Coordinates of C-alpha atoms and ligand atoms in Angstrom, one line a residue:
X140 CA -6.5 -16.6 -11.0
X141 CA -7.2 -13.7 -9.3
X142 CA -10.7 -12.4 -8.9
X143 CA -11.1 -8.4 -9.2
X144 CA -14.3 -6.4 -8.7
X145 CA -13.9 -3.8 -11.1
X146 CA -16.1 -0.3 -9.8
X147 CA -16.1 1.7 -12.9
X148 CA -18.3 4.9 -11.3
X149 CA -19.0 7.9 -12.6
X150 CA -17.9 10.0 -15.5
X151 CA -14.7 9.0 -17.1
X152 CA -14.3 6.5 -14.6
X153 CA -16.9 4.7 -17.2
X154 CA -13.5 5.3 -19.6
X155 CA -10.6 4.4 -17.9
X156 CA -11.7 1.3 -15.7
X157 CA -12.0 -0.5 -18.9
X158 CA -8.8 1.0 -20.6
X159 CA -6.9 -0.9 -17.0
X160 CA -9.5 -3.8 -17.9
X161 CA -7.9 -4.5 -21.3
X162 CA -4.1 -3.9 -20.0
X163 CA -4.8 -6.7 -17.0
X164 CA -6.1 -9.0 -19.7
X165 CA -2.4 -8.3 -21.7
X166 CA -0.2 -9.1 -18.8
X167 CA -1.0 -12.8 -19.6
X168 CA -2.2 -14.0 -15.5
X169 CA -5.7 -14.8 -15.1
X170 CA -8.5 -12.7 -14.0
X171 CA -12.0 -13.2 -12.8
X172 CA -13.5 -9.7 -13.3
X173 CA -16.1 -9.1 -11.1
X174 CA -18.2 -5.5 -12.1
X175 CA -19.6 -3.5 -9.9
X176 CA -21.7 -0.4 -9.2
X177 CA -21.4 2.7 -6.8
X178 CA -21.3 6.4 -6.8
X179 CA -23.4 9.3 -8.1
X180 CA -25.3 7.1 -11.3
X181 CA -26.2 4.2 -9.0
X182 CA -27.5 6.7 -6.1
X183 CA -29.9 8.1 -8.9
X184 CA -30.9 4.8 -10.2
X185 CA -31.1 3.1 -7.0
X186 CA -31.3 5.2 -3.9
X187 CA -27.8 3.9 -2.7
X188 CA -24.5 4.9 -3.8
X189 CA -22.7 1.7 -3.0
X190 CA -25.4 -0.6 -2.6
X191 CA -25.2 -3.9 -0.6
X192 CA -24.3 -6.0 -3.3
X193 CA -21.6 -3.7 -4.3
X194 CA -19.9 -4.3 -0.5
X195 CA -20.4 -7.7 -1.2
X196 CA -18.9 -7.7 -4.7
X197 CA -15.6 -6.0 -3.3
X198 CA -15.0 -8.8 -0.2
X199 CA -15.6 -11.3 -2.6
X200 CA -12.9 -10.7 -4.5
X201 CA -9.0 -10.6 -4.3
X202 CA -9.1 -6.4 -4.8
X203 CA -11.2 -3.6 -6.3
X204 CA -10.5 -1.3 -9.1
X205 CA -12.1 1.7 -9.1
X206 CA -13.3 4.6 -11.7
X207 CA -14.0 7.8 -10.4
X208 CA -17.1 8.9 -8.2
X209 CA -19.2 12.1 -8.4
X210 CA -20.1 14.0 -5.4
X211 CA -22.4 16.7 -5.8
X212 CA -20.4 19.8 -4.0
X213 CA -24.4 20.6 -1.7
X214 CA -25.7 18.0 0.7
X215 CA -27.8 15.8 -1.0
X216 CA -30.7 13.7 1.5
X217 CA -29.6 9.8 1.5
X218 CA -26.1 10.6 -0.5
X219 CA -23.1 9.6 1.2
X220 CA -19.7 9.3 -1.3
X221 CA -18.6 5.7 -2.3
X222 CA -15.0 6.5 -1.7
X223 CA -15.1 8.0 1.9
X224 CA -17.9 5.1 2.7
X225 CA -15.7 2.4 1.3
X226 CA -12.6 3.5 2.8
X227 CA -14.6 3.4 6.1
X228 CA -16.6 0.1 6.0
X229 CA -13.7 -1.5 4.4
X230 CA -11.5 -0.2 7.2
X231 CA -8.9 0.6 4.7
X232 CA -6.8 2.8 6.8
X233 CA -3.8 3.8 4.5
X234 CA -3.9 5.7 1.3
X235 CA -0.8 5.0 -0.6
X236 CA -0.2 8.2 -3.4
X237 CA 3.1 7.6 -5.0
X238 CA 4.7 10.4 -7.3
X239 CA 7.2 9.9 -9.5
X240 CA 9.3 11.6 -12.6
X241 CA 7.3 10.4 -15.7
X242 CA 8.7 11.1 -19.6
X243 CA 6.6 14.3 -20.4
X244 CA 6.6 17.6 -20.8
X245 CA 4.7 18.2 -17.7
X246 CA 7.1 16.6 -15.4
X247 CA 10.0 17.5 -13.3
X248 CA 12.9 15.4 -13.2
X249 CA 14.4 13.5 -10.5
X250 CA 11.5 12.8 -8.3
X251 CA 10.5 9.3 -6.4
X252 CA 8.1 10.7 -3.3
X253 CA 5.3 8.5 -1.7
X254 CA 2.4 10.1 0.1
X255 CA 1.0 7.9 3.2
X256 CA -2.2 9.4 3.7
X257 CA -4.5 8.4 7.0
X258 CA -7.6 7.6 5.6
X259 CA -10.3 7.0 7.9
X260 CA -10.5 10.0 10.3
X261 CA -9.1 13.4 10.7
X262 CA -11.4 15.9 9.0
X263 CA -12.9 13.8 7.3
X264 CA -15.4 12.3 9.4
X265 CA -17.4 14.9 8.1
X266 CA -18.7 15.7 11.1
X267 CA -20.3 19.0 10.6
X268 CA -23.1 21.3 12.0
X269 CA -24.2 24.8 11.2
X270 CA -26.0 27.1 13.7
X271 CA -27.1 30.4 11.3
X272 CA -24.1 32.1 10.8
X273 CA -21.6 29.4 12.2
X274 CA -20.0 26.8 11.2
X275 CA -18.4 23.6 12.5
X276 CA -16.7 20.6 12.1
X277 CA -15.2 18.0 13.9
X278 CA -11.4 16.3 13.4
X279 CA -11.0 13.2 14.9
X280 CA -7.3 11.8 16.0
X281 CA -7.0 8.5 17.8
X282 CA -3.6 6.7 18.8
X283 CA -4.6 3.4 17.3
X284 CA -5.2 5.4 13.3
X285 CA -2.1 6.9 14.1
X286 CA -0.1 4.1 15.0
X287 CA -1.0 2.1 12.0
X288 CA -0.3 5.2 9.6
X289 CA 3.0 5.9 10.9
X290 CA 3.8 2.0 11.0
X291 CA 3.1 1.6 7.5
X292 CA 4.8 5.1 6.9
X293 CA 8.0 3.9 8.4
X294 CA 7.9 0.2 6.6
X295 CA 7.4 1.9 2.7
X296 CA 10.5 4.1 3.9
X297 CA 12.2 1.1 4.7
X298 CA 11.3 -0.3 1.3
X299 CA 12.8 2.8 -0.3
X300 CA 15.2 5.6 0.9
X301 CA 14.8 5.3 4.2
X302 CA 13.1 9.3 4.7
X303 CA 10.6 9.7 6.1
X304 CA 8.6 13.2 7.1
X305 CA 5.8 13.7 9.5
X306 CA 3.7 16.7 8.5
X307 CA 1.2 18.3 10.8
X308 CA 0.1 21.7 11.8
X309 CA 1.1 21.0 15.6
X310 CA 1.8 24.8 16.5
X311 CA -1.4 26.1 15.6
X312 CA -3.3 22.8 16.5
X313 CA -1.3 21.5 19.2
X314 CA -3.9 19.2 21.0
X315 CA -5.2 17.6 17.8
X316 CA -2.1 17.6 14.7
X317 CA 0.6 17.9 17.8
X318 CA -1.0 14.1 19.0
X319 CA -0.3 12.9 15.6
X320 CA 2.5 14.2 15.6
X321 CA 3.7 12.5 18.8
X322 CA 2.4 9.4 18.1
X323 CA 4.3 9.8 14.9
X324 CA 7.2 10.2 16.2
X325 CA 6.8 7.5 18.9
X326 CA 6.2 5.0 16.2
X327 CA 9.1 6.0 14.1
X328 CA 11.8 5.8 16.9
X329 CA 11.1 2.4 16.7
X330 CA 13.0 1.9 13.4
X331 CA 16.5 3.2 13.8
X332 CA 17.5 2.9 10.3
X333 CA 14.7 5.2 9.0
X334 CA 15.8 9.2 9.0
X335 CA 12.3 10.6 10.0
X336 CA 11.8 14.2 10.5
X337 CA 8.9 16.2 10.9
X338 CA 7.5 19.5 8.7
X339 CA 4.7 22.0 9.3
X340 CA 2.1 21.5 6.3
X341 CA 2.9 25.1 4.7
X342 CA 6.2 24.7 4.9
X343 CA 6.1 20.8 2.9
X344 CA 3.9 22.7 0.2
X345 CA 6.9 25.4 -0.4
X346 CA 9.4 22.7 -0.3
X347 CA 7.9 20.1 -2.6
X348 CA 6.9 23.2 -5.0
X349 CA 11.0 23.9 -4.6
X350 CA 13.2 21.0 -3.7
X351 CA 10.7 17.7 -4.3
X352 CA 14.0 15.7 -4.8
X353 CA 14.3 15.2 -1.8
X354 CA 11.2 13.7 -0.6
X355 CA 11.3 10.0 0.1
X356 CA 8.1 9.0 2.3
X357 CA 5.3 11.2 3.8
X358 CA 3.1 10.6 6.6
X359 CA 0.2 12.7 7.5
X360 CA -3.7 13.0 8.6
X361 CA -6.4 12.8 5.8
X362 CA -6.8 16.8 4.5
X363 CA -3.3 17.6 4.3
X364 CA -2.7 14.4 2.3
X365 CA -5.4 14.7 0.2
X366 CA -4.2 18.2 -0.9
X367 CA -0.2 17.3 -0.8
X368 CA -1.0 14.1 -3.5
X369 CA -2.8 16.7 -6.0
X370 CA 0.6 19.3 -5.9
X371 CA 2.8 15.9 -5.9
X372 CA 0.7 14.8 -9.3
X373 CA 0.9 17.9 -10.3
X374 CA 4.8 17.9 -10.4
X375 CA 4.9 14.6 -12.2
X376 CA 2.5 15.5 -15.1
X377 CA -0.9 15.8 -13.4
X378 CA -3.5 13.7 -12.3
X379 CA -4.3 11.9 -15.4
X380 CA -0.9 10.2 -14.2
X381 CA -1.7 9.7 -10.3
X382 CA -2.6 6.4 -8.8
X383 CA -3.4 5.6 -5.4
X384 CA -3.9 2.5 -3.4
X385 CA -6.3 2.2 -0.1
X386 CA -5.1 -0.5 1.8
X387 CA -6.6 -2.4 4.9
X388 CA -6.2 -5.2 6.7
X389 CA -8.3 -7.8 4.6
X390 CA -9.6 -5.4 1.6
X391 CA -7.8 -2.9 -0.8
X392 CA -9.0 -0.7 -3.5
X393 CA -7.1 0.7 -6.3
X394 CA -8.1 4.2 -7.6
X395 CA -6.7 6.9 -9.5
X396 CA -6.4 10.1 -7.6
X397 CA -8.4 12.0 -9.8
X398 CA -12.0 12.3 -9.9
X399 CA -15.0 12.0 -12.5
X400 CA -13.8 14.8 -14.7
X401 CA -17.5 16.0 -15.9
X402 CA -16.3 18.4 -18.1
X403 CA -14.5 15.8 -20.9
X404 CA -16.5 13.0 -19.4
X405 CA -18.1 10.9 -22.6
X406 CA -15.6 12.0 -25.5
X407 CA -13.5 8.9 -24.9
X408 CA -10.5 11.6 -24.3
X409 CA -9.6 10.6 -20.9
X410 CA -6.3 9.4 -19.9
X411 CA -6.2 5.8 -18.4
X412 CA -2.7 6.1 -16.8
X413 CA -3.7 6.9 -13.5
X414 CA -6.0 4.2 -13.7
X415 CA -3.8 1.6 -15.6
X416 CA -1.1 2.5 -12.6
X417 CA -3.0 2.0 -9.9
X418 CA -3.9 -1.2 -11.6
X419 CA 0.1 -2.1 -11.5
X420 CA 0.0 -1.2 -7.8
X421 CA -2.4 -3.5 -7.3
X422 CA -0.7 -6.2 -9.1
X423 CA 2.2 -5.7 -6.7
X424 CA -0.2 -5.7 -3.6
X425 CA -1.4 -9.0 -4.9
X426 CA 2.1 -10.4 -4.7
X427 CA 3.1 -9.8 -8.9
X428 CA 5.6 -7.3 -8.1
X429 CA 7.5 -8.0 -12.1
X430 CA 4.2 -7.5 -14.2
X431 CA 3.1 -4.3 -12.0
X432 CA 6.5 -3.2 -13.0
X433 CA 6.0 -4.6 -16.7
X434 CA 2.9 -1.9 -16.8
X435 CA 5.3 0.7 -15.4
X436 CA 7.6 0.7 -17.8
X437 CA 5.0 0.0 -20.5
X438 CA 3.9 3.1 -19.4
X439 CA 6.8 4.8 -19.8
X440 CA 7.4 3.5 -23.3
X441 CA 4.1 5.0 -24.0
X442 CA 4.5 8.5 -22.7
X443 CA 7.9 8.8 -24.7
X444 CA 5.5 8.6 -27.8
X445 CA 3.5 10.9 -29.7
X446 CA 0.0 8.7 -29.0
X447 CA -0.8 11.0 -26.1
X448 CA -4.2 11.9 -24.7
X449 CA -5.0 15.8 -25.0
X450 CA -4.2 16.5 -21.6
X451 CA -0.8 15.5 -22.4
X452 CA -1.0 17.8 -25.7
X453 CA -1.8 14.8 -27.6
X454 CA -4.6 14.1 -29.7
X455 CA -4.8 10.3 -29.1
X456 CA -8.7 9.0 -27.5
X457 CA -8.1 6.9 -24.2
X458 CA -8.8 3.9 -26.4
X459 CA -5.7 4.5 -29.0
X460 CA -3.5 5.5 -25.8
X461 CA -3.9 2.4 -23.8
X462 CA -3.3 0.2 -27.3
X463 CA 0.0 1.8 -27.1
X464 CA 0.4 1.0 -23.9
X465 CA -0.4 -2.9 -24.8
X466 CA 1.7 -2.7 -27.7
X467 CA 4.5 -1.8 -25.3
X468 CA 4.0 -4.5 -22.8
X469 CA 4.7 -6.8 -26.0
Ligands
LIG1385 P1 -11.3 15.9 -11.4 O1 -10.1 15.2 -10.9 O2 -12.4 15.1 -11.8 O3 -10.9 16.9 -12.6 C1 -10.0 18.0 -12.4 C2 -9.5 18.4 -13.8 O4 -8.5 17.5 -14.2 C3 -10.5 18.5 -14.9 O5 -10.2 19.6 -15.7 C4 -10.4 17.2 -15.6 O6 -10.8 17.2 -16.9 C5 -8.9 16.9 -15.5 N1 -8.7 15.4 -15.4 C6 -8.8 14.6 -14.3 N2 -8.6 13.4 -14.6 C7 -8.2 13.4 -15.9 C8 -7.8 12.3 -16.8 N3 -7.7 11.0 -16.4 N4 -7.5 12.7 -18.1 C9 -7.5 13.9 -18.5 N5 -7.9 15.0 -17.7 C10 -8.2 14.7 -16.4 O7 -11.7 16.8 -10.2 P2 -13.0 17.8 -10.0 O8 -13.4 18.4 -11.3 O9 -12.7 18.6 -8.8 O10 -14.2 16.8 -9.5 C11 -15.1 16.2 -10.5 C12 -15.9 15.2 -9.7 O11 -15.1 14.1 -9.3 C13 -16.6 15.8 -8.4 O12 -17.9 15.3 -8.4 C14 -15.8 15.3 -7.3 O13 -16.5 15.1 -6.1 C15 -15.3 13.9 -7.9 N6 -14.0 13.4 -7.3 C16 -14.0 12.1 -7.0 C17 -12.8 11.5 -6.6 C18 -12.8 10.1 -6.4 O14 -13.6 9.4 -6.8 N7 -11.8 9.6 -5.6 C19 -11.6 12.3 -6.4 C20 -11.7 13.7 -6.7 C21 -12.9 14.2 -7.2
LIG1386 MG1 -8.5 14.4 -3.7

């Protein structure tokens, strides 16, 4: 039996989380499911967008999977994001964004890539200040983030092809990228039977956009991550097919890389794969590595069929897409 707090959010997440609800409940293992509120809703209704109970909720249980939060894009007095929080209080330092060839129209062939993404500092420790007409923020790089990153980099790379790129901006940011970088590399020369290599940000965009066959494992800070994982979904059929996983030592979160959606948010049109695969990688994190890839291939199945949500070019509602799905798992 494992206990999951389920976090459905904002906007479609309200669609999806419960789409991945009823694909768990198929798998045939036992689930507690624990739900859960945060995000841009709960701050209205309750002044908090991950209340105290929420935090609680989440250690409580075995994992989290979470919807979608909504951030409103101007500072907002007492509003902090649920994601960026979580990742922070939760300490969950590694964002795992795989990418891989999926059976659609939409995506390329021949690719099996896997973003490690730092997750707890870089640019995003929002620390920012304006002065009139300037600007500022803050990146943060320690050794110990670094370390981890780049240790968990090099372990998925053994897992898989044993690649593994380092991308940074360390010629234009030498004393801030080039650390990571060093550390990086530091780390990585540790495992001998890992190829690791390092890229400059621009020049991973152009080569993912050209060559992404031959991506294995990346490692990077937080804002280059975050933008590489969209282009990566967006080579494998977009992000209504991305999952990620945020991983710490004692909590994890499971999350599809996309966000709220607003504007098909409520029409029940959604697609639930990113959601329903980042439920599968949180069946493998939870030591069920056959039924997360049961959902995988379900998945698959699914996608080679004409019950495909609009985004796909389909005309199927999130609810008849994730009954193929079920129907698929058997
Ligand atoms: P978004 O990912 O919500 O949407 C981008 C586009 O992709 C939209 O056209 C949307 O309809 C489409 N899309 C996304 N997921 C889809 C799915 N499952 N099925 C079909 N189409 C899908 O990003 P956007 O519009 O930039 O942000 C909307 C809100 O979500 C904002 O408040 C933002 O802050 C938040 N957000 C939250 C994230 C999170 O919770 N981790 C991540 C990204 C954005
Ligand atoms: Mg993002």
């Amino acid at each position: 039996m494992y206990q999951i707090c389920l976090l459905p959010g904002d906007g479609i997440g309200l669609e999806v989380v419960p789409a991945a609800r009823a694909v768990l409940e198929a798998t045939g293992l036992k689930f507690n499911f624990v739900e859960a509120r945060a995000g841009w809703a709960c701050f209205e209704d309750t002044g908090k967008s991950v209340p105290d109970e929420t935090l609680a909720a989440i250690k409580a249980s075995d994992a989290c999977l979470a919807g979608a939060f909504t951030s409103p894009k101007k500072k907002v007095a007492g509003f902090f994001s649920s994601i960026r929080y979580l990742r922070r209080e939760l300490d969950l330092f590694a964002n795992l964004r795989p990418a891989k060839s999926r059976p659609v129209a939409g995506s390329l062939p021949g690719i099996d890539m896997l973003m490690v993404r730092e997750n707890t500092e870089g640019l995003y420790v929002a620390q920012e200040r304006r002065y009139g007409d300037l600007a500022l923020a803050d990146v943060v790089i320690t050794r110990q983030a670094s370390e981890r990153i780049s240790k968990v980099a090099a372990e998925q790379a053994q897992k898989r092809r044993h690649k593994l790129a380092i991308i940074h901006k360390a010629n234009v940011l030498p004393v801030t990228s080039g650390f990571f970088l060093e550390i990086a590399q530091e780390v990585t020369a540790l495992y001998p039977d890992i190829h690791s290599y390092d890229l400059i940000v621009d020049a991973a965009a152009m080569l993912l956009v050209r060559d992404p066959g031959q991506f294995d494992v990346m490692v990077t800070t937080n804002l280059f991550g975050d933008i590489l994982s969209d282009l990566m979904a967006g080579l494998v059929g977009g992000l209504g097919l991305a999952p990620s996983a945020n991983i710490g030592e004692t909590h994890a979160i499971f999350e599809s890389v996309h966000g709220s959606a607003p504007d098909i948010a409520g029409k029940g049109i959604a697609n639930p794969v990113a959601t329903i695969l980042s439920a599968a990688l949180m069946l493998e994190h939870l030591g069920e590595p056959e039924v997360a890839a049961a959902i995988d291939q379900a998945v698959n199945t699914a996608l080679s069929q004409d019950t495909l949500t609009p985004d796909l070019g389909g005309k199927a509602t999130t609810e008849e897409f994730s009954n193929a799905i079920i129907r698929a798992l058997g």
